[in-house]
XYZ file of C-alpha atoms in Angstrom:
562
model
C 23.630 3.451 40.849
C 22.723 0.989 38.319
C 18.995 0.605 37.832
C 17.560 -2.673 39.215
C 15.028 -4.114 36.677
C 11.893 -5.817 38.173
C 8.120 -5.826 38.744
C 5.383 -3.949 39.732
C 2.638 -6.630 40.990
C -1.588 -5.632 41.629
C -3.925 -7.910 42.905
C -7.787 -6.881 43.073
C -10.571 -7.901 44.306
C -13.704 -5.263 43.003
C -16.755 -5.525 45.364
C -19.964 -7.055 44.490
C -21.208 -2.944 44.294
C -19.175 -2.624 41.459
C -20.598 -2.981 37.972
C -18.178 -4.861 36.007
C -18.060 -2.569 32.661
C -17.193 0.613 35.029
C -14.527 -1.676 36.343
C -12.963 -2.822 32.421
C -13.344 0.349 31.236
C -11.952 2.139 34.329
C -8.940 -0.500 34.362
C -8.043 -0.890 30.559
C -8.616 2.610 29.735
C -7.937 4.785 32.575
C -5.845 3.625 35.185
C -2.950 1.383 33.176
C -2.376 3.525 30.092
C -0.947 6.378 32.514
C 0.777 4.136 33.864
C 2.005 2.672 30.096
C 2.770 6.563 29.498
C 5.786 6.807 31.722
C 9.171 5.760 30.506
C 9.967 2.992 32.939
C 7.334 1.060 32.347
C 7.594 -1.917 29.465
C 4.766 -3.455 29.422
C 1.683 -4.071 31.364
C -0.656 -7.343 31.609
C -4.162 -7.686 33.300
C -4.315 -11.831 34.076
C -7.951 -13.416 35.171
C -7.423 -16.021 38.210
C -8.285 -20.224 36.550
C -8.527 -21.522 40.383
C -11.316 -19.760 42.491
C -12.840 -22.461 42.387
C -9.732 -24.329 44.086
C -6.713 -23.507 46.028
C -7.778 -20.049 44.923
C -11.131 -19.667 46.694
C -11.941 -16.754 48.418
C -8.729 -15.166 46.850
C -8.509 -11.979 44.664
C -9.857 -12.919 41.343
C -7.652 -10.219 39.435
C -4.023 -9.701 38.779
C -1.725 -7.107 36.967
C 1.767 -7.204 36.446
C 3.630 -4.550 34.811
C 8.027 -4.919 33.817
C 9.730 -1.952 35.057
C 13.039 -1.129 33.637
C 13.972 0.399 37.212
C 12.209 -0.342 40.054
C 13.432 2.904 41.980
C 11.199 4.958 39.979
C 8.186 3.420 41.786
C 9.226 5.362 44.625
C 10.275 8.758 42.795
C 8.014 11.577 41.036
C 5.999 11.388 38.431
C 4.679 7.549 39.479
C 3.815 8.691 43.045
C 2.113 11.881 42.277
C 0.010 9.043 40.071
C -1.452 7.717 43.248
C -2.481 10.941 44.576
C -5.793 12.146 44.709
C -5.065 15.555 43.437
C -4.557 13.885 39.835
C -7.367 11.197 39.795
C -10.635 11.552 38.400
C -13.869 11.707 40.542
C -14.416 8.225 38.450
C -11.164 6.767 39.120
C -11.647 7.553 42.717
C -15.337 6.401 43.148
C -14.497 3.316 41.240
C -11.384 2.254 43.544
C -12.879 3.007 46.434
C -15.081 0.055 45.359
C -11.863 -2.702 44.995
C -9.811 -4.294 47.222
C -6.183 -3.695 45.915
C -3.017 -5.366 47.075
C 0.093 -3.729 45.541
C 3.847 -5.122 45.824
C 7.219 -4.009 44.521
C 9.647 -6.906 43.366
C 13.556 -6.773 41.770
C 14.400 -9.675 39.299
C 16.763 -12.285 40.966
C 16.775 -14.391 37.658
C 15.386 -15.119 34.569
C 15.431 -18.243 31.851
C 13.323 -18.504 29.077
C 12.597 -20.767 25.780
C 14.577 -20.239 22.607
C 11.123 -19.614 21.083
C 10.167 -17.327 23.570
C 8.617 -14.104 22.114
C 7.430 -11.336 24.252
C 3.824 -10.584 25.047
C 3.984 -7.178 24.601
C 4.997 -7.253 20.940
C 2.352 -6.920 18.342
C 1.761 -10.032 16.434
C -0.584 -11.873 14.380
C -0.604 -15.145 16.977
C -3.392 -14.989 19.508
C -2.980 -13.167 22.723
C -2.809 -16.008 25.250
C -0.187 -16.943 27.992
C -0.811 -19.282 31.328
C 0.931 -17.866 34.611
C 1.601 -20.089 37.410
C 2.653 -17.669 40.647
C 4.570 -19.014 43.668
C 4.610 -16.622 46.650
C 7.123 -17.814 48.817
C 8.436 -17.365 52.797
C 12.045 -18.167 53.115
C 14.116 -18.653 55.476
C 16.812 -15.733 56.087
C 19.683 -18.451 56.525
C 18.523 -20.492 53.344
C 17.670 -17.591 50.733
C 20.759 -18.420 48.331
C 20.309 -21.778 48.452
C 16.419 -21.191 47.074
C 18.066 -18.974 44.606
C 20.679 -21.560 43.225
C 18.489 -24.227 43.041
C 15.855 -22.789 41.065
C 18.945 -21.549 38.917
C 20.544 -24.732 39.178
C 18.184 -27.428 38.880
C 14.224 -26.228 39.259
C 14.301 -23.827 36.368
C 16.123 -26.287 34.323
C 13.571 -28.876 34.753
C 10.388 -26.771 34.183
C 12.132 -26.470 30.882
C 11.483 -29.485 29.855
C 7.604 -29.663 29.826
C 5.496 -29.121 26.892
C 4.606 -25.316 26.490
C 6.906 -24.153 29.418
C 7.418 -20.440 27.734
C 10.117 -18.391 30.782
C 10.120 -18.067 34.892
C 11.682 -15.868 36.526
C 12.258 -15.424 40.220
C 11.927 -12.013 41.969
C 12.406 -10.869 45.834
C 11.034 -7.986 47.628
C 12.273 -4.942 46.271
C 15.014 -2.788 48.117
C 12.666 0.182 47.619
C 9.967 -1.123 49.950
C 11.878 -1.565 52.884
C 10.285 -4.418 54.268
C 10.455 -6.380 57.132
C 10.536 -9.426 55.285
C 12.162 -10.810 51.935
C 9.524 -12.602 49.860
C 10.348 -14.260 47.013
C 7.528 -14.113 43.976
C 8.055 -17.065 41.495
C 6.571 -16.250 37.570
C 6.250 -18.726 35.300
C 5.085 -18.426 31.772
C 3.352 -20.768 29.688
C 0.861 -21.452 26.587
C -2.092 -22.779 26.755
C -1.094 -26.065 25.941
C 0.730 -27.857 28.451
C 2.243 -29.973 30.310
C 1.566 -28.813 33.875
C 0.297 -32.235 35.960
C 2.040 -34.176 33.504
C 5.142 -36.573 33.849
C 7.659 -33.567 33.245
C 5.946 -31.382 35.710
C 5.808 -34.335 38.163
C 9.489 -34.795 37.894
C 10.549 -30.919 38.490
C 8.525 -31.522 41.852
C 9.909 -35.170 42.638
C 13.916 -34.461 43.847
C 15.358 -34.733 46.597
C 16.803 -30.751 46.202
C 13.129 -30.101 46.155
C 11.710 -32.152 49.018
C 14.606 -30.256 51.177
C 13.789 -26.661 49.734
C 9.889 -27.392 50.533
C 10.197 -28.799 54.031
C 12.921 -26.470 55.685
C 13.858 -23.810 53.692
C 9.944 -21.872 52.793
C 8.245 -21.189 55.914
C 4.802 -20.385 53.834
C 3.973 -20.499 50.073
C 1.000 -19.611 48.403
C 0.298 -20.399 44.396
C -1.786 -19.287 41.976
C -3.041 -19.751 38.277
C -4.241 -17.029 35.820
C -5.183 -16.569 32.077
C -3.696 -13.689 30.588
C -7.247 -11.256 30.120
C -5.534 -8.123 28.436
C -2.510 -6.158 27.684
C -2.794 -2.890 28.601
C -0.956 -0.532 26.282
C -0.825 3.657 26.615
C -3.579 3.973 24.003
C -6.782 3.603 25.603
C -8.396 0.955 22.882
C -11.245 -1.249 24.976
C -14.623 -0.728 23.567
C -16.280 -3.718 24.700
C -17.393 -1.950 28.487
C -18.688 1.108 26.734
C -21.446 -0.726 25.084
C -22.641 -1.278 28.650
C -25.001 1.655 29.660
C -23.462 1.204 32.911
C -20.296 2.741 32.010
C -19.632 6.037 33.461
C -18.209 8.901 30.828
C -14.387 9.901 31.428
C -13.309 12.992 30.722
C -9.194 12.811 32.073
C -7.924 15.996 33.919
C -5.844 17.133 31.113
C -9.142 16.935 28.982
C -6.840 14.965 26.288
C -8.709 11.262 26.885
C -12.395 11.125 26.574
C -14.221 7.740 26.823
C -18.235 8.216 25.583
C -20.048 5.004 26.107
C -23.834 3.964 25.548
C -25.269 5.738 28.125
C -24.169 9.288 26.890
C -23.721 8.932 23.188
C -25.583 6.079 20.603
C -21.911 5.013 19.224
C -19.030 4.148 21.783
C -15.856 5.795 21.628
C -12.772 6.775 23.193
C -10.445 9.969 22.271
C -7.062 9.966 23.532
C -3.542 10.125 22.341
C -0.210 8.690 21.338
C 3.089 9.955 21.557
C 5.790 8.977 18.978
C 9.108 8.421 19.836
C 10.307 11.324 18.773
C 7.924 13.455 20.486
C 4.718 14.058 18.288
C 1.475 13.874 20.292
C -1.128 12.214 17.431
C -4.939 12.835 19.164
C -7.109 9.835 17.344
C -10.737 8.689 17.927
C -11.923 4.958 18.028
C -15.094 4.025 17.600
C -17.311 0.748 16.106
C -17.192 -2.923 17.126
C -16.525 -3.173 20.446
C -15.078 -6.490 19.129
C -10.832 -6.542 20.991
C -10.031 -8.093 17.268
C -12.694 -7.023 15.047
C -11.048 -5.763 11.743
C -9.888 -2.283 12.105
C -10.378 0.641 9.324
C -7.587 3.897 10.057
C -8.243 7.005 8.353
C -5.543 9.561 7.569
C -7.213 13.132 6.276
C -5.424 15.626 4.483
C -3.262 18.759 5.722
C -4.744 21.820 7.681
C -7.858 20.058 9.172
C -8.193 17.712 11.440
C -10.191 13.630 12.003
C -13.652 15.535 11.842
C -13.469 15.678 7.908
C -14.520 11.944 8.101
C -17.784 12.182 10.495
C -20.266 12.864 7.853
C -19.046 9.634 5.809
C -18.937 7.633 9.356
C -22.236 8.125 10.021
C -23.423 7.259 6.181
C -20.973 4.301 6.280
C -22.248 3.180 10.104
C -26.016 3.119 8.929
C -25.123 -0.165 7.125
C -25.769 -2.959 9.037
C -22.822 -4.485 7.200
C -20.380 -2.690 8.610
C -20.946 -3.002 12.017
C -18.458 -5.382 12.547
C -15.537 -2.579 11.587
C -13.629 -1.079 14.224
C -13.111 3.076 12.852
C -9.595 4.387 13.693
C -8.825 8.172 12.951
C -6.771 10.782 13.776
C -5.259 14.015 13.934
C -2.280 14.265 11.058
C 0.900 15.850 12.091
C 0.357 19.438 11.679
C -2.344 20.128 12.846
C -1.044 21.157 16.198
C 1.987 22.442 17.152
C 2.833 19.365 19.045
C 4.715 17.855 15.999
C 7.945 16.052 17.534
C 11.692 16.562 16.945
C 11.570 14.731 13.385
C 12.813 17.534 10.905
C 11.990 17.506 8.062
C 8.862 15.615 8.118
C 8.092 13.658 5.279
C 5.837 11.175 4.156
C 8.279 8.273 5.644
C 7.634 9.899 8.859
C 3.922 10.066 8.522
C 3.700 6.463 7.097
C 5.473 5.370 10.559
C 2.912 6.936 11.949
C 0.221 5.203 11.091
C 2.453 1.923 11.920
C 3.101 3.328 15.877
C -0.959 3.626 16.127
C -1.232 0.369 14.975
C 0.980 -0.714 17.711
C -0.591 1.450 20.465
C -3.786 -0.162 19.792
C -2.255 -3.779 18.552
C -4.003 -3.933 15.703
C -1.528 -6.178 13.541
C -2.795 -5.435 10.107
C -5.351 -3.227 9.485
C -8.102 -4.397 7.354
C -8.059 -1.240 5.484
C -5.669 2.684 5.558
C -8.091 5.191 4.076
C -6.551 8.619 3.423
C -7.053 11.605 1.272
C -4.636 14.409 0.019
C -1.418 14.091 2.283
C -3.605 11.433 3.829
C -3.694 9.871 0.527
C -0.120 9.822 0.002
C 0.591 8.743 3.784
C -1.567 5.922 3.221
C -0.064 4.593 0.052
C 3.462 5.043 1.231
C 2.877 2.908 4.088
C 1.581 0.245 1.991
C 4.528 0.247 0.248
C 6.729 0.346 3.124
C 4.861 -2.209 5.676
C 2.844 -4.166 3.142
C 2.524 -7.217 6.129
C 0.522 -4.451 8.439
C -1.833 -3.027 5.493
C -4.322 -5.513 4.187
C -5.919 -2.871 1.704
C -5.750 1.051 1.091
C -7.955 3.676 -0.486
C -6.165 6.920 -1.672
C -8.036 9.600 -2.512
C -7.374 13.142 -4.066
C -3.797 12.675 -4.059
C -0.391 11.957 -6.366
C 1.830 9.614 -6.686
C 5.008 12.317 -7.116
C 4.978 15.359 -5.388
C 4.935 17.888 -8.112
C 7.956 20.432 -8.630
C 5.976 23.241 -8.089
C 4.916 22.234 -4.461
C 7.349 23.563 -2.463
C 7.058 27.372 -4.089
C 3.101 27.104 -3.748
C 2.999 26.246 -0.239
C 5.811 28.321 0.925
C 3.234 31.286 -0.365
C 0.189 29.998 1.540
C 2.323 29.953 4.815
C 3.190 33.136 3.898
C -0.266 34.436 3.451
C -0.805 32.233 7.389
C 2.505 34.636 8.355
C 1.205 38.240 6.971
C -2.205 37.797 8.468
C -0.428 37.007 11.934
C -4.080 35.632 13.417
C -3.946 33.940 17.021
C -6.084 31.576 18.426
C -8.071 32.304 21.964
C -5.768 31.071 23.828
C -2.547 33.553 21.906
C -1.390 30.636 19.959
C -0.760 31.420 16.399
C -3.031 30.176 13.491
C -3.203 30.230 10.052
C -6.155 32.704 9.934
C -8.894 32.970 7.569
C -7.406 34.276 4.290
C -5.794 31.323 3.600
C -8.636 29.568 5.161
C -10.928 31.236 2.744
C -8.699 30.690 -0.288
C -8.058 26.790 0.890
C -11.851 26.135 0.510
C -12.450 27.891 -2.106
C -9.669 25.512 -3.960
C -10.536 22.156 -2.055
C -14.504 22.373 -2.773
C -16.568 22.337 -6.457
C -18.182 25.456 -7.209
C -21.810 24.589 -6.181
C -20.574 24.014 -2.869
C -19.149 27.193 -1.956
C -20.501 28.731 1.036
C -22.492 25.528 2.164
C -22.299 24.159 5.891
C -19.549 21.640 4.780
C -17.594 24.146 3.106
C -17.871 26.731 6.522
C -16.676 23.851 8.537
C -13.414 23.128 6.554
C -12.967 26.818 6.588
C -13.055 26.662 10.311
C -11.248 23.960 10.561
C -8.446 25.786 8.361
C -8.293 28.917 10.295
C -7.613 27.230 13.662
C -4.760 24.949 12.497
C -1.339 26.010 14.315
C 0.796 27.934 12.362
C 3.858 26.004 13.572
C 2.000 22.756 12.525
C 1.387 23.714 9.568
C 5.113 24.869 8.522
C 6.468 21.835 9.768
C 3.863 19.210 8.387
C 3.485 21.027 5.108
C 6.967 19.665 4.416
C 6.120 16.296 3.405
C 4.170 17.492 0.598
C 7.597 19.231 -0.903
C 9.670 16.092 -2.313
C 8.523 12.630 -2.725
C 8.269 9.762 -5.685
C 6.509 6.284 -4.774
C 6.395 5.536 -8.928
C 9.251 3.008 -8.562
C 7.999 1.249 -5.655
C 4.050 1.174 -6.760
C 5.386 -1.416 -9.313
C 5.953 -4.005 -6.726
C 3.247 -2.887 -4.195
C 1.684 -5.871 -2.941
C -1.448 -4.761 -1.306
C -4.996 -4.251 -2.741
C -6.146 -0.773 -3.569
C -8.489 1.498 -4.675
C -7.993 5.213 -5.500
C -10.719 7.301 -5.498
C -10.934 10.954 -6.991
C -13.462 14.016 -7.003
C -14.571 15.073 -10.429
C -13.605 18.297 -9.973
C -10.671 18.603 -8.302
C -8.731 19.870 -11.092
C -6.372 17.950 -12.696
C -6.119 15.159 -10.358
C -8.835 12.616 -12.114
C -6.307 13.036 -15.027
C -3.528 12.616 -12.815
C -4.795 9.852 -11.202
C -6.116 7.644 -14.326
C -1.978 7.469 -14.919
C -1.571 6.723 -11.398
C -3.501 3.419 -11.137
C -1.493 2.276 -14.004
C 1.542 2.736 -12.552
C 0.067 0.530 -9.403
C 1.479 -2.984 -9.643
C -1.377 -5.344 -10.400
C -3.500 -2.028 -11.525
C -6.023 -0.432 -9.063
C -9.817 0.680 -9.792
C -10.139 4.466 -10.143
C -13.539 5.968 -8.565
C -14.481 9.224 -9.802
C -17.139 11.070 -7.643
C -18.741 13.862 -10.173
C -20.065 16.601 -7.790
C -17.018 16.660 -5.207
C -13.587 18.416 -5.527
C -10.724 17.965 -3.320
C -12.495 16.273 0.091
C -15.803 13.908 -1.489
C -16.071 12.164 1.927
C -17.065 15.555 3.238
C -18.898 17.016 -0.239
C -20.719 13.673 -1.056
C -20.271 11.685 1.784
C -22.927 9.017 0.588
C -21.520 8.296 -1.991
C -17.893 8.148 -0.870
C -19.245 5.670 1.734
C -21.152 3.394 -1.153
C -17.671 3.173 -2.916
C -15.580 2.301 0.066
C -18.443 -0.075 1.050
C -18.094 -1.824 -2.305
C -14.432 -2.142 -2.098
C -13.937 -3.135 0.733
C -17.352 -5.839 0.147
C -14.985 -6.849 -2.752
C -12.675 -8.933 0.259
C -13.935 -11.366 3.348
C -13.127 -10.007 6.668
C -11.771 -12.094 9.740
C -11.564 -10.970 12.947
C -7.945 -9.909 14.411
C -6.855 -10.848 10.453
C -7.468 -7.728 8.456
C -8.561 -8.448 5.060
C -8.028 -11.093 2.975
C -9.419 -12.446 -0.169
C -12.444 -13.991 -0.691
C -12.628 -17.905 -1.419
């Protein structure tokens, strides 16, 4: 059978017991992004009610609607096992025992929409904001194709014509939810600016077609009006309730999405996960403004560790007042578990697209700055090159502009060091072990700080990569060449090198000349291979200045200073 396209529609209505941060926080970054997570659903939008004050009094104040690409699969495993118990949280339960929710299941009977008509869902630089205008209509059995063919005929057509009319569509009770009785759920899109009262409007609502559809044909009709609040994507991303120390902590039951807000830690932050679309699950951290659009800073970090490299710079960087008004994006590089996707080989294309689908979990259009370091350096830069309209600014650190010839020997001998050593994790999943963890450090950090705390940490961090991960990722160090395209990169940068990582200050001097436009080159004396984790302060000061060196809008990335 051909799957039937249509909607899933939620009203709520939380009680007066419920504090509204649990119920944000709960909503955007619990409940909808599992939903988001499964294949059938396209999109998902949380819409505030404009008329409780009018026809809308007393009515739930809340409304989600979510596209489904088959609207059997809202009957079927996994969705239903969704709305067990056995799978919530003891948050998610306490908190929706606390709402009112009305739930229905609709198929699409038609759809028309502007020629300008772009689709919510899709991440853009225009502002997130859409009118809906719902029609919940009674009809009678005999007279259900005639409501059909007029609004295909002649309503629709008319709503067309006034100012900031954006789509409707027309849906009926699904098949699925064997209902009694067909009702038919009219959606119709606008922008904020409209015409809706107005002398078009007035006329869609003035024929005679009308008057006879009204009077004889609905038996009961019920409309509403909502601003579009959110749009709910399968990367938990709303910081603004965790600020609230009313927020309850989430840990999810597969432990992979953690929410932390004011009451249990001093900075926000959520922990969760993307999947790509071929596969790779990328674990990231969020954290700073709790601003929806406040400019957004991702960091990449090199191969065999993982996002913690950059918490000792984060919390130098986050002291400054300053730079409060940064959102903090980073996350685990490909590699580092064994969860790496079907993409074979992975190179530094793959990595750079990425960095773009995190940008779209979390709708960040442009990102006001990519930071990265090593393979994160290279990542970074590539995706500059690649996507220069998502990437207001980058900072490359420790890395090369060519992948030298050598690579591919070199590393094939570290992974087989990782392979002789044959060292498991606790749970009997293979690592690469501490010999090459030992020699890695020993390479990555300047003398002096051998044996330190941040030096035992990297080690660590080394030692417990997955094996697997680290064959696969290790790949996109082999081959690659970005010379020829750094002479048209468009995008501000910075590169930034430790003093003593070997040859790379030299190697890097001839690297920001090759950059179109040139790019400043930072040395940091005492550091080697990672300076945000050897001299954190003073990796923050530099990234502070450059990024001081450009005025920051919010939603707009960076952009030059006037």
């Amino acid at each position: 059978m051909a799957p039937t396209s249509g909607l899933l529609y939620v009203t709520m209505a939380p009680h007066a017991s419920l504090p509204t941060p649990q119920f944000d926080d709960w909503w955007d970054n619990e409940h909808a992004p599992l939903r988001l997570r499964l294949p059938f659903f396209a999109n998902g939008f949380r819409y505030r009610a404009a008329d409780l004050e009018g026809s809308g009094k007393g009515l739930p104040e809340w409304l989600a609607i979510y596209d489904v690409t088959d609207t059997a699969e809202l009957v079927k495993e996994p969705y239903m096992t969704l709305r067990t118990d056995r799978v919530k949280t003891q948050r998610e339960k306490d908190t929706m025992k606390q709402i009112t929710v009305g739930r229905g299941i609709y198929d699409l009977v038609t759809s028309q929409q502007a020629p300008s008509f772009k689709r919510l869902e899709e991440v853009t630089p225009e502002p997130e904001e859409n009118v809906l205008v719902v029609l919940r209509l009674n009809v009678h059995p005999d007279r259900r194709e005639e409501l059909e063919s007029w609004y295909t005929d002649e309503h629709i057509p008319l709503l067309s014509k006034i100012p900031g009319w954006r789509r409707t569509r027309l849906f009926q009770t699904s098949a699925v939810e064997s209902a009694p009785e067909i009702e038919y759920l009219a959606i119709h899109d606008y922008s904020p600016a409209n015409g809706l009262g107005g002398p078009e409007w007035k006329a869609s609502v003035s024929t005679p077609w009308y008057d006879s559809i009204m009077s004889s044909a609905v038996t009961h009709v019920v409309r509403r009006t909502y601003n579009l609040h959110y749009i709910f994507s399968p990367a938990p991303r709303d910081l603004a309730p965790l600020s609230s120390t009313s927020a309850i902590p989430l840990t999810s039951l597969d432990t992979l999405t953690t929410t932390h807000p004011a009451s249990s830690s001093p900075t926000p932050s959520i922990t969760s996960y993307i999947t790509t679309p071929d596969g790779a699950r990328l674990s990231y951290t969020l954290t700073g403004s709790p601003h929806p659009h406040a400019p957004l800073l991702l960091l990449s970090n090199s191969i065999l560790v993982d996002s913690s490299i950059w918490s000792s710079f984060l919390t130098t960087f986050l002291s400054n007042p300053a730079h409060h008004k940064y959102r903090i994006l980073r996350y685990h590089t490909r590699g580092r578990t064994s969860h790496v996707g079907s993409a074979h080989p992975i190179t530094i294309s793959v990595l750079a697209a990425d960095i773009t689908h995190l940008l779209d979990a979390l709708r960040v259009p442009r990102a006001a700055a990519l930071i990265g370091v090593s393979l994160g350096g290279a990542t970074v830069l590539n995706t500059a090159l690649r996507d220069p309209a998502r990437v207001a600014a980058f900072v490359a650190c420790d890395t090369n502009a060519v992948a030298p010839a050598s690579n591919r020997g070199s590393w094939g001998e570290r992974i087989a060091v990782a392979e002789r050593e044959a060292a498991v994790s606790a749970t009997g999943e293979a690592v690469v072990g501490e010999q090459l963890a030992e020699m890695t450090a020993k390479r990555w950090f300047a003398p002096q700080n051998h044996g330190g705390a941040a030096y035992e940490r990297v080690k660590g961090l080394v030692a417990g990569n997955s094996l697997e991960g680290f064959r696969r990722g290790v790949a996109a160090l082999y081959e690659y060449d970005m010379r020829e395209e750094m002479r048209g990169c468009r995008v501000r940068g910075l590169l930034v090198v430790g003093g003593e990582d070997g040859v790379l200050p030299q190697t890097m001097a001839e690297m920001a000349k090759g950059l179109a436009g040139g790019a400043g080159l930072r040395v940091v004396p005492a550091a080697g291979h990672l300076p945000m984790v050897e001299e954190p302060g003073e990796f923050a000061r530099v990234v502070g200045e450059f990024l001081a060196r450009g005025g920051v809008r919010y939603g707009e990335g960076l952009v030059a200073s006037s």
